């Protein structure tokens, strides 16, 4: 059984790390070391929602969480579908039309995703879409919440660089075009906003 | 997006809520435009969220700008309690 140490990690990194480990070794039990508080709560909620059995043991400096049960048949990591649901966000606006309205709609859409029970597996931000994940964005709270539910958030590095926002990324990770291309090609469904 | 104790001001017109957001942002007041919670009735589906600490300032600004919300609620546990704007 594999053990991963997610102590001292800020949210949503523990969930992202656990999700990746579960995907890499489907069916195998996983032991995760976590800090108490949000990391423990978020990882436990994530695993339970995906149909795993979670067993917690208190240990020095945190918790050891045993995740087992091979993701209940209907709630496999990739859900019922064959492949991930990937959301491609290539603008900081939703739809054509007045800029102001487009920005409001995008903000409202992402904030609404938090309230919906289904989530995408991955959200890829490219072009002006990356500005949604950087300092000053009004959807950072929502992206953080989605991240804690196991949604991978990734922004295009070239785009961040173009807008001189590399240092200002506040949600998710930086990705490159290889990963974006692979992710889109392997996806079970792609939702392009 | 709404936690226990938060206030939610529901608007019934998109132009009013956008104007309200703009004014409150200019005043650097701490609030967030959010989808109106499903259990609350709203024609445009948008609301403004803020907390107790900013309540006076926000509701005061809205009143001054003649942009009083249609309804104001406070989240109490799982429920929303309708409350009156502060006078």
PDB file of C-alpha atoms in Angstrom:
ATOM      1  CA  UNK A   1       0.000   0.000   0.000  1.00  0.00           C
ATOM      2  CA  UNK A   2       1.267   3.396  -0.959  1.00  0.00           C
ATOM      3  CA  UNK A   3       1.574   6.171   1.615  1.00  0.00           C
ATOM      4  CA  UNK A   4       1.636   9.811   0.646  1.00  0.00           C
ATOM      5  CA  UNK A   5       2.481  12.679   2.941  1.00  0.00           C
ATOM      6  CA  UNK A   6       0.251  15.681   2.326  1.00  0.00           C
ATOM      7  CA  UNK A   7       1.085  17.457   5.550  1.00  0.00           C
ATOM      8  CA  UNK A   8       2.139  21.089   5.258  1.00  0.00           C
ATOM      9  CA  UNK A   9       0.317  21.353   1.931  1.00  0.00           C
ATOM     10  CA  UNK A  10      -2.103  24.199   1.361  1.00  0.00           C
ATOM     11  CA  UNK A  11      -5.569  23.433   0.042  1.00  0.00           C
ATOM     12  CA  UNK A  12      -6.483  22.351  -2.555  1.00  0.00           C
ATOM     13  CA  UNK A  13      -3.155  20.584  -3.098  1.00  0.00           C
ATOM     14  CA  UNK A  14      -3.943  17.646  -0.762  1.00  0.00           C
ATOM     15  CA  UNK A  15      -7.094  16.775  -2.739  1.00  0.00           C
ATOM     16  CA  UNK A  16      -5.297  17.173  -6.059  1.00  0.00           C
ATOM     17  CA  UNK A  17      -2.444  14.937  -4.873  1.00  0.00           C
ATOM     18  CA  UNK A  18      -4.794  12.282  -3.514  1.00  0.00           C
ATOM     19  CA  UNK A  19      -6.880  12.304  -6.672  1.00  0.00           C
ATOM     20  CA  UNK A  20      -3.802  11.791  -8.812  1.00  0.00           C
ATOM     21  CA  UNK A  21      -2.543   8.956  -6.602  1.00  0.00           C
ATOM     22  CA  UNK A  22      -5.916   7.200  -6.761  1.00  0.00           C
ATOM     23  CA  UNK A  23      -5.994   7.543 -10.543  1.00  0.00           C
ATOM     24  CA  UNK A  24      -2.480   6.171 -10.885  1.00  0.00           C
ATOM     25  CA  UNK A  25      -3.246   3.061  -8.880  1.00  0.00           C
ATOM     26  CA  UNK A  26      -6.933   2.235  -9.275  1.00  0.00           C
ATOM     27  CA  UNK A  27      -8.191  -0.379  -6.854  1.00  0.00           C
ATOM     28  CA  UNK A  28      -5.264  -0.074  -4.481  1.00  0.00           C
ATOM     29  CA  UNK A  29      -5.588   1.183  -0.944  1.00  0.00           C
ATOM     30  CA  UNK A  30      -3.958   4.486  -0.207  1.00  0.00           C
ATOM     31  CA  UNK A  31      -2.724   5.914   3.051  1.00  0.00           C
ATOM     32  CA  UNK A  32      -2.607   9.682   3.294  1.00  0.00           C
ATOM     33  CA  UNK A  33      -0.996  11.750   6.045  1.00  0.00           C
ATOM     34  CA  UNK A  34      -2.802  15.031   6.540  1.00  0.00           C
ATOM     35  CA  UNK A  35      -2.933  18.090   8.738  1.00  0.00           C
ATOM     36  CA  UNK A  36      -6.096  18.454  10.773  1.00  0.00           C
ATOM     37  CA  UNK A  37      -8.611  21.087   9.642  1.00  0.00           C
ATOM     38  CA  UNK A  38      -9.485  21.877   6.025  1.00  0.00           C
ATOM     39  CA  UNK A  39      -6.981  19.428   4.426  1.00  0.00           C
ATOM     40  CA  UNK A  40      -8.405  16.519   6.428  1.00  0.00           C
ATOM     41  CA  UNK A  41     -12.013  17.618   5.876  1.00  0.00           C
ATOM     42  CA  UNK A  42     -11.567  18.231   2.149  1.00  0.00           C
ATOM     43  CA  UNK A  43      -9.774  14.955   1.414  1.00  0.00           C
ATOM     44  CA  UNK A  44     -12.276  12.953   3.451  1.00  0.00           C
ATOM     45  CA  UNK A  45     -15.250  14.611   1.752  1.00  0.00           C
ATOM     46  CA  UNK A  46     -13.683  14.109  -1.661  1.00  0.00           C
ATOM     47  CA  UNK A  47     -13.024  10.392  -1.075  1.00  0.00           C
ATOM     48  CA  UNK A  48     -16.442   9.705   0.458  1.00  0.00           C
ATOM     49  CA  UNK A  49     -18.201  11.532  -2.403  1.00  0.00           C
ATOM     50  CA  UNK A  50     -16.349   9.352  -4.873  1.00  0.00           C
ATOM     51  CA  UNK A  51     -17.559   6.223  -3.133  1.00  0.00           C
ATOM     52  CA  UNK A  52     -14.424   5.228  -1.229  1.00  0.00           C
ATOM     53  CA  UNK A  53     -14.315   3.930   2.310  1.00  0.00           C
ATOM     54  CA  UNK A  54     -12.383   6.243   4.592  1.00  0.00           C
ATOM     55  CA  UNK A  55     -10.832   5.277   7.886  1.00  0.00           C
ATOM     56  CA  UNK A  56      -9.132   7.914   9.997  1.00  0.00           C
ATOM     57  CA  UNK A  57      -6.514   7.474  12.690  1.00  0.00           C
ATOM     58  CA  UNK A  58      -5.185  10.292  14.774  1.00  0.00           C
ATOM     59  CA  UNK A  59      -1.429  10.530  14.757  1.00  0.00           C
ATOM     60  CA  UNK A  60       1.176  12.914  15.940  1.00  0.00           C
ATOM     61  CA  UNK A  61       0.914  16.143  14.014  1.00  0.00           C
ATOM     62  CA  UNK A  62      -2.247  15.270  12.136  1.00  0.00           C
ATOM     63  CA  UNK A  63      -4.223  12.340  10.787  1.00  0.00           C
ATOM     64  CA  UNK A  64      -3.544   9.195   8.836  1.00  0.00           C
ATOM     65  CA  UNK A  65      -6.384   8.453   6.479  1.00  0.00           C
ATOM     66  CA  UNK A  66      -6.827   5.090   4.834  1.00  0.00           C
ATOM     67  CA  UNK A  67      -8.737   5.261   1.567  1.00  0.00           C
ATOM     68  CA  UNK A  68     -10.008   1.961   0.245  1.00  0.00           C
ATOM     69  CA  UNK A  69     -12.855   0.366  -1.637  1.00  0.00           C
ATOM     70  CA  UNK A  70     -11.948   1.021  -5.268  1.00  0.00           C
ATOM     71  CA  UNK A  71     -14.330   3.905  -5.808  1.00  0.00           C
ATOM     72  CA  UNK A  72     -17.817   2.416  -5.733  1.00  0.00           C
ATOM     73  CA  UNK A  73     -18.625   1.079  -9.190  1.00  0.00           C
ATOM     74  CA  UNK A  74     -20.832   3.975 -10.189  1.00  0.00           C
ATOM     75  CA  UNK A  75     -18.531   6.627  -8.844  1.00  0.00           C
ATOM     76  CA  UNK A  76     -15.242   5.714 -10.357  1.00  0.00           C
ATOM     77  CA  UNK A  77     -12.739   8.512 -10.631  1.00  0.00           C
ATOM     78  CA  UNK A  78     -13.783   9.019 -14.225  1.00  0.00           C
ATOM     79  CA  UNK A  79     -17.442   8.664 -13.355  1.00  0.00           C
ATOM     80  CA  UNK A  80     -19.621   6.497 -15.601  1.00  0.00           C
ATOM     81  CA  UNK A  81     -18.150   7.979 -18.732  1.00  0.00           C
ATOM     82  CA  UNK A  82     -15.130   6.817 -20.518  1.00  0.00           C
ATOM     83  CA  UNK A  83     -12.713   9.623 -19.833  1.00  0.00           C
ATOM     84  CA  UNK A  84     -12.671  12.948 -18.061  1.00  0.00           C
ATOM     85  CA  UNK A  85     -14.993  15.875 -18.432  1.00  0.00           C
ATOM     86  CA  UNK A  86     -12.801  18.790 -19.356  1.00  0.00           C
ATOM     87  CA  UNK A  87     -13.941  22.379 -19.342  1.00  0.00           C
ATOM     88  CA  UNK A  88     -12.006  24.694 -21.642  1.00  0.00           C
ATOM     89  CA  UNK A  89     -12.246  28.326 -20.646  1.00  0.00           C
ATOM     90  CA  UNK A  90     -10.630  30.454 -23.312  1.00  0.00           C
ATOM     91  CA  UNK A  91     -11.877  33.847 -22.270  1.00  0.00           C
ATOM     92  CA  UNK A  92     -12.672  35.794 -19.148  1.00  0.00           C
ATOM     93  CA  UNK A  93     -16.064  36.475 -20.713  1.00  0.00           C
ATOM     94  CA  UNK A  94     -18.973  34.168 -21.434  1.00  0.00           C
ATOM     95  CA  UNK A  95     -20.554  34.551 -24.845  1.00  0.00           C
ATOM     96  CA  UNK A  96     -20.465  37.348 -27.420  1.00  0.00           C
ATOM     97  CA  UNK A  97     -21.880  40.737 -26.650  1.00  0.00           C
ATOM     98  CA  UNK A  98     -21.121  43.594 -24.306  1.00  0.00           C
ATOM     99  CA  UNK A  99     -17.888  43.067 -22.369  1.00  0.00           C
ATOM    100  CA  UNK A 100     -19.437  43.976 -19.073  1.00  0.00           C
ATOM    101  CA  UNK A 101     -22.211  41.440 -19.466  1.00  0.00           C
ATOM    102  CA  UNK A 102     -19.795  38.759 -20.652  1.00  0.00           C
ATOM    103  CA  UNK A 103     -17.582  39.204 -17.590  1.00  0.00           C
ATOM    104  CA  UNK A 104     -20.571  39.102 -15.281  1.00  0.00           C
ATOM    105  CA  UNK A 105     -21.874  35.929 -16.930  1.00  0.00           C
ATOM    106  CA  UNK A 106     -18.527  34.157 -16.650  1.00  0.00           C
ATOM    107  CA  UNK A 107     -18.193  35.119 -13.015  1.00  0.00           C
ATOM    108  CA  UNK A 108     -21.722  33.990 -12.332  1.00  0.00           C
ATOM    109  CA  UNK A 109     -21.176  30.726 -14.203  1.00  0.00           C
ATOM    110  CA  UNK A 110     -18.091  29.756 -12.207  1.00  0.00           C
ATOM    111  CA  UNK A 111     -19.685  30.773  -8.922  1.00  0.00           C
ATOM    112  CA  UNK A 112     -22.727  28.701  -9.881  1.00  0.00           C
ATOM    113  CA  UNK A 113     -20.589  25.606 -10.566  1.00  0.00           C
ATOM    114  CA  UNK A 114     -19.847  25.540  -6.841  1.00  0.00           C
ATOM    115  CA  UNK A 115     -23.549  25.103  -6.120  1.00  0.00           C
ATOM    116  CA  UNK A 116     -24.073  22.296  -8.647  1.00  0.00           C
ATOM    117  CA  UNK A 117     -23.507  18.733  -7.528  1.00  0.00           C
ATOM    118  CA  UNK A 118     -21.750  17.631 -10.742  1.00  0.00           C
ATOM    119  CA  UNK A 119     -18.295  19.011 -11.353  1.00  0.00           C
ATOM    120  CA  UNK A 120     -15.895  18.756 -14.280  1.00  0.00           C
ATOM    121  CA  UNK A 121     -12.726  16.742 -13.724  1.00  0.00           C
ATOM    122  CA  UNK A 122     -10.561  19.513 -15.060  1.00  0.00           C
ATOM    123  CA  UNK A 123     -10.855  23.194 -15.899  1.00  0.00           C
ATOM    124  CA  UNK A 124      -8.304  24.506 -18.369  1.00  0.00           C
ATOM    125  CA  UNK A 125      -7.846  28.242 -18.599  1.00  0.00           C
ATOM    126  CA  UNK A 126      -6.296  29.720 -21.713  1.00  0.00           C
ATOM    127  CA  UNK A 127      -5.956  33.171 -23.289  1.00  0.00           C
ATOM    128  CA  UNK A 128      -7.780  35.809 -21.190  1.00  0.00           C
ATOM    129  CA  UNK A 129      -9.372  32.911 -19.300  1.00  0.00           C
ATOM    130  CA  UNK A 130      -6.204  32.715 -17.179  1.00  0.00           C
ATOM    131  CA  UNK A 131      -7.094  36.083 -15.656  1.00  0.00           C
ATOM    132  CA  UNK A 132      -9.876  34.279 -13.793  1.00  0.00           C
ATOM    133  CA  UNK A 133      -7.257  32.369 -11.821  1.00  0.00           C
ATOM    134  CA  UNK A 134      -4.994  35.290 -10.996  1.00  0.00           C
ATOM    135  CA  UNK A 135      -4.827  37.928  -8.267  1.00  0.00           C
ATOM    136  CA  UNK A 136      -7.848  40.191  -8.233  1.00  0.00           C
ATOM    137  CA  UNK A 137     -10.188  37.689  -9.894  1.00  0.00           C
ATOM    138  CA  UNK A 138     -13.582  37.477  -8.286  1.00  0.00           C
ATOM    139  CA  UNK A 139     -13.902  33.734  -8.760  1.00  0.00           C
ATOM    140  CA  UNK A 140     -10.875  32.699  -6.677  1.00  0.00           C
ATOM    141  CA  UNK A 141     -13.083  31.617  -3.799  1.00  0.00           C
ATOM    142  CA  UNK A 142     -15.147  29.483  -6.178  1.00  0.00           C
ATOM    143  CA  UNK A 143     -12.047  27.955  -7.824  1.00  0.00           C
ATOM    144  CA  UNK A 144     -10.669  27.135  -4.417  1.00  0.00           C
ATOM    145  CA  UNK A 145     -13.893  25.382  -3.469  1.00  0.00           C
ATOM    146  CA  UNK A 146     -13.934  23.465  -6.751  1.00  0.00           C
ATOM    147  CA  UNK A 147     -10.299  22.500  -6.211  1.00  0.00           C
ATOM    148  CA  UNK A 148     -11.200  21.120  -2.814  1.00  0.00           C
ATOM    149  CA  UNK A 149     -13.814  18.954  -4.482  1.00  0.00           C
ATOM    150  CA  UNK A 150     -11.200  17.407  -6.729  1.00  0.00           C
ATOM    151  CA  UNK A 151     -11.483  19.601  -9.800  1.00  0.00           C
ATOM    152  CA  UNK A 152      -8.071  20.135 -11.368  1.00  0.00           C
ATOM    153  CA  UNK A 153      -7.538  23.779 -12.202  1.00  0.00           C
ATOM    154  CA  UNK A 154      -4.792  24.565 -14.682  1.00  0.00           C
ATOM    155  CA  UNK A 155      -3.791  27.732 -16.498  1.00  0.00           C
ATOM    156  CA  UNK A 156      -1.754  28.079 -19.671  1.00  0.00           C
ATOM    157  CA  UNK A 157       1.777  29.205 -18.828  1.00  0.00           C
ATOM    158  CA  UNK A 158       2.314  31.066 -22.096  1.00  0.00           C
ATOM    159  CA  UNK A 159      -0.842  33.049 -21.489  1.00  0.00           C
ATOM    160  CA  UNK A 160       0.133  33.918 -17.918  1.00  0.00           C
ATOM    161  CA  UNK A 161       3.490  35.031 -19.260  1.00  0.00           C
ATOM    162  CA  UNK A 162       1.879  37.124 -21.988  1.00  0.00           C
ATOM    163  CA  UNK A 163      -0.236  39.001 -19.469  1.00  0.00           C
ATOM    164  CA  UNK A 164       2.727  39.223 -17.080  1.00  0.00           C
ATOM    165  CA  UNK A 165       0.703  37.352 -14.470  1.00  0.00           C
ATOM    166  CA  UNK A 166       2.981  34.388 -13.764  1.00  0.00           C
ATOM    167  CA  UNK A 167       3.639  35.539 -10.241  1.00  0.00           C
ATOM    168  CA  UNK A 168      -0.002  36.325  -9.635  1.00  0.00           C
ATOM    169  CA  UNK A 169      -1.513  32.887 -10.170  1.00  0.00           C
ATOM    170  CA  UNK A 170      -3.782  32.246  -7.175  1.00  0.00           C
ATOM    171  CA  UNK A 171      -5.721  29.138  -8.144  1.00  0.00           C
ATOM    172  CA  UNK A 172      -4.533  25.813  -9.502  1.00  0.00           C
ATOM    173  CA  UNK A 173      -1.336  25.139 -11.368  1.00  0.00           C
ATOM    174  CA  UNK A 174       0.480  26.203 -14.527  1.00  0.00           C
ATOM    175  CA  UNK A 175       0.152  23.924 -17.524  1.00  0.00           C
ATOM    176  CA  UNK A 176       1.571  23.792 -21.039  1.00  0.00           C
ATOM    177  CA  UNK A 177       0.162  23.097 -24.475  1.00  0.00           C
ATOM    178  CA  UNK A 178       1.237  19.408 -24.395  1.00  0.00           C
ATOM    179  CA  UNK A 179      -0.877  18.798 -21.344  1.00  0.00           C
ATOM    180  CA  UNK A 180      -3.738  20.861 -22.720  1.00  0.00           C
ATOM    181  CA  UNK A 181      -3.682  18.971 -26.026  1.00  0.00           C
ATOM    182  CA  UNK A 182      -3.461  15.559 -24.339  1.00  0.00           C
ATOM    183  CA  UNK A 183      -6.152  16.420 -21.889  1.00  0.00           C
ATOM    184  CA  UNK A 184      -8.534  17.478 -24.667  1.00  0.00           C
ATOM    185  CA  UNK A 185      -7.759  14.433 -26.815  1.00  0.00           C
ATOM    186  CA  UNK A 186      -8.195  11.968 -23.974  1.00  0.00           C
ATOM    187  CA  UNK A 187     -11.303  13.596 -22.563  1.00  0.00           C
ATOM    188  CA  UNK A 188     -14.641  11.815 -22.529  1.00  0.00           C
ATOM    189  CA  UNK A 189     -16.281  15.152 -23.120  1.00  0.00           C
ATOM    190  CA  UNK A 190     -15.061  18.678 -23.614  1.00  0.00           C
ATOM    191  CA  UNK A 191     -17.159  21.633 -22.598  1.00  0.00           C
ATOM    192  CA  UNK A 192     -15.924  24.751 -24.274  1.00  0.00           C
ATOM    193  CA  UNK A 193     -17.154  27.981 -22.798  1.00  0.00           C
TER     194      UNK A 193
ATOM    195  CA  UNK B   1     -20.934  30.434  -1.707  1.00  0.00           C
ATOM    196  CA  UNK B   2     -22.962  31.560   1.297  1.00  0.00           C
ATOM    197  CA  UNK B   3     -21.919  30.572   4.795  1.00  0.00           C
ATOM    198  CA  UNK B   4     -23.696  30.817   8.104  1.00  0.00           C
ATOM    199  CA  UNK B   5     -24.196  34.436   9.148  1.00  0.00           C
ATOM    200  CA  UNK B   6     -23.627  35.911   5.664  1.00  0.00           C
ATOM    201  CA  UNK B   7     -26.053  38.435   4.245  1.00  0.00           C
ATOM    202  CA  UNK B   8     -27.544  38.072   0.785  1.00  0.00           C
ATOM    203  CA  UNK B   9     -29.178  41.014  -0.956  1.00  0.00           C
ATOM    204  CA  UNK B  10     -31.351  39.876  -3.835  1.00  0.00           C
ATOM    205  CA  UNK B  11     -32.046  42.140  -6.788  1.00  0.00           C
ATOM    206  CA  UNK B  12     -34.720  41.694  -9.403  1.00  0.00           C
ATOM    207  CA  UNK B  13     -33.101  43.594 -12.194  1.00  0.00           C
ATOM    208  CA  UNK B  14     -29.784  42.934 -13.886  1.00  0.00           C
ATOM    209  CA  UNK B  15     -29.021  46.618 -14.454  1.00  0.00           C
ATOM    210  CA  UNK B  16     -29.614  47.470 -10.822  1.00  0.00           C
ATOM    211  CA  UNK B  17     -27.420  44.668  -9.534  1.00  0.00           C
ATOM    212  CA  UNK B  18     -24.612  45.582 -11.942  1.00  0.00           C
ATOM    213  CA  UNK B  19     -24.825  49.210 -10.899  1.00  0.00           C
ATOM    214  CA  UNK B  20     -24.865  48.232  -7.238  1.00  0.00           C
ATOM    215  CA  UNK B  21     -21.784  46.044  -7.683  1.00  0.00           C
ATOM    216  CA  UNK B  22     -19.961  48.849  -9.481  1.00  0.00           C
ATOM    217  CA  UNK B  23     -20.687  51.394  -6.773  1.00  0.00           C
ATOM    218  CA  UNK B  24     -19.747  49.060  -3.926  1.00  0.00           C
ATOM    219  CA  UNK B  25     -16.528  48.088  -5.691  1.00  0.00           C
ATOM    220  CA  UNK B  26     -15.607  51.721  -6.187  1.00  0.00           C
ATOM    221  CA  UNK B  27     -16.056  52.227  -2.467  1.00  0.00           C
ATOM    222  CA  UNK B  28     -13.835  49.178  -1.923  1.00  0.00           C
ATOM    223  CA  UNK B  29     -16.451  47.471   0.181  1.00  0.00           C
ATOM    224  CA  UNK B  30     -16.031  43.799   0.745  1.00  0.00           C
ATOM    225  CA  UNK B  31     -18.767  41.962  -1.139  1.00  0.00           C
ATOM    226  CA  UNK B  32     -19.221  39.433  -3.903  1.00  0.00           C
ATOM    227  CA  UNK B  33     -21.717  39.150  -6.713  1.00  0.00           C
ATOM    228  CA  UNK B  34     -23.083  35.619  -6.481  1.00  0.00           C
ATOM    229  CA  UNK B  35     -25.814  33.516  -8.064  1.00  0.00           C
ATOM    230  CA  UNK B  36     -28.941  34.022  -5.979  1.00  0.00           C
ATOM    231  CA  UNK B  37     -29.398  30.886  -3.863  1.00  0.00           C
ATOM    232  CA  UNK B  38     -31.947  28.554  -5.419  1.00  0.00           C
ATOM    233  CA  UNK B  39     -34.278  28.708  -2.464  1.00  0.00           C
ATOM    234  CA  UNK B  40     -34.638  32.487  -2.852  1.00  0.00           C
ATOM    235  CA  UNK B  41     -36.792  33.963  -5.546  1.00  0.00           C
ATOM    236  CA  UNK B  42     -34.991  36.320  -7.866  1.00  0.00           C
ATOM    237  CA  UNK B  43     -35.876  37.393 -11.392  1.00  0.00           C
ATOM    238  CA  UNK B  44     -32.341  38.021 -12.545  1.00  0.00           C
ATOM    239  CA  UNK B  45     -30.759  35.270 -10.464  1.00  0.00           C
ATOM    240  CA  UNK B  46     -28.100  37.506  -8.980  1.00  0.00           C
ATOM    241  CA  UNK B  47     -27.398  38.663  -5.477  1.00  0.00           C
ATOM    242  CA  UNK B  48     -24.737  40.426  -3.467  1.00  0.00           C
ATOM    243  CA  UNK B  49     -23.108  38.673  -0.536  1.00  0.00           C
ATOM    244  CA  UNK B  50     -21.509  40.452   2.407  1.00  0.00           C
ATOM    245  CA  UNK B  51     -20.926  39.912   6.083  1.00  0.00           C
ATOM    246  CA  UNK B  52     -22.060  41.568   9.276  1.00  0.00           C
ATOM    247  CA  UNK B  53     -18.997  43.810   9.496  1.00  0.00           C
ATOM    248  CA  UNK B  54     -19.761  45.493   6.153  1.00  0.00           C
ATOM    249  CA  UNK B  55     -23.498  45.486   6.473  1.00  0.00           C
ATOM    250  CA  UNK B  56     -24.011  49.086   7.554  1.00  0.00           C
ATOM    251  CA  UNK B  57     -21.686  50.512   4.946  1.00  0.00           C
ATOM    252  CA  UNK B  58     -23.096  48.421   2.102  1.00  0.00           C
ATOM    253  CA  UNK B  59     -26.752  48.903   2.827  1.00  0.00           C
ATOM    254  CA  UNK B  60     -26.100  52.613   3.431  1.00  0.00           C
ATOM    255  CA  UNK B  61     -24.383  53.012   0.065  1.00  0.00           C
ATOM    256  CA  UNK B  62     -27.152  51.198  -1.732  1.00  0.00           C
ATOM    257  CA  UNK B  63     -29.786  53.374  -0.111  1.00  0.00           C
ATOM    258  CA  UNK B  64     -27.857  56.506  -0.991  1.00  0.00           C
ATOM    259  CA  UNK B  65     -27.618  55.416  -4.605  1.00  0.00           C
ATOM    260  CA  UNK B  66     -31.309  54.543  -4.684  1.00  0.00           C
ATOM    261  CA  UNK B  67     -30.395  50.927  -5.375  1.00  0.00           C
ATOM    262  CA  UNK B  68     -32.032  49.224  -2.460  1.00  0.00           C
ATOM    263  CA  UNK B  69     -32.232  45.483  -2.942  1.00  0.00           C
ATOM    264  CA  UNK B  70     -35.546  43.772  -3.458  1.00  0.00           C
ATOM    265  CA  UNK B  71     -35.008  41.598  -0.413  1.00  0.00           C
ATOM    266  CA  UNK B  72     -32.273  40.942   2.131  1.00  0.00           C
ATOM    267  CA  UNK B  73     -31.665  37.616   3.835  1.00  0.00           C
ATOM    268  CA  UNK B  74     -29.313  36.285   6.449  1.00  0.00           C
ATOM    269  CA  UNK B  75     -28.139  32.693   6.334  1.00  0.00           C
ATOM    270  CA  UNK B  76     -28.957  30.999   9.632  1.00  0.00           C
ATOM    271  CA  UNK B  77     -27.702  27.447   9.524  1.00  0.00           C
ATOM    272  CA  UNK B  78     -29.295  25.905   6.436  1.00  0.00           C
ATOM    273  CA  UNK B  79     -32.101  28.448   6.242  1.00  0.00           C
ATOM    274  CA  UNK B  80     -32.379  31.978   4.931  1.00  0.00           C
ATOM    275  CA  UNK B  81     -34.126  34.454   7.208  1.00  0.00           C
ATOM    276  CA  UNK B  82     -35.670  37.509   5.596  1.00  0.00           C
ATOM    277  CA  UNK B  83     -34.579  40.669   7.327  1.00  0.00           C
ATOM    278  CA  UNK B  84     -35.141  44.383   6.850  1.00  0.00           C
ATOM    279  CA  UNK B  85     -32.470  46.715   5.572  1.00  0.00           C
ATOM    280  CA  UNK B  86     -30.766  48.679   8.309  1.00  0.00           C
ATOM    281  CA  UNK B  87     -32.106  52.149   8.814  1.00  0.00           C
TER     282      UNK B  87
END
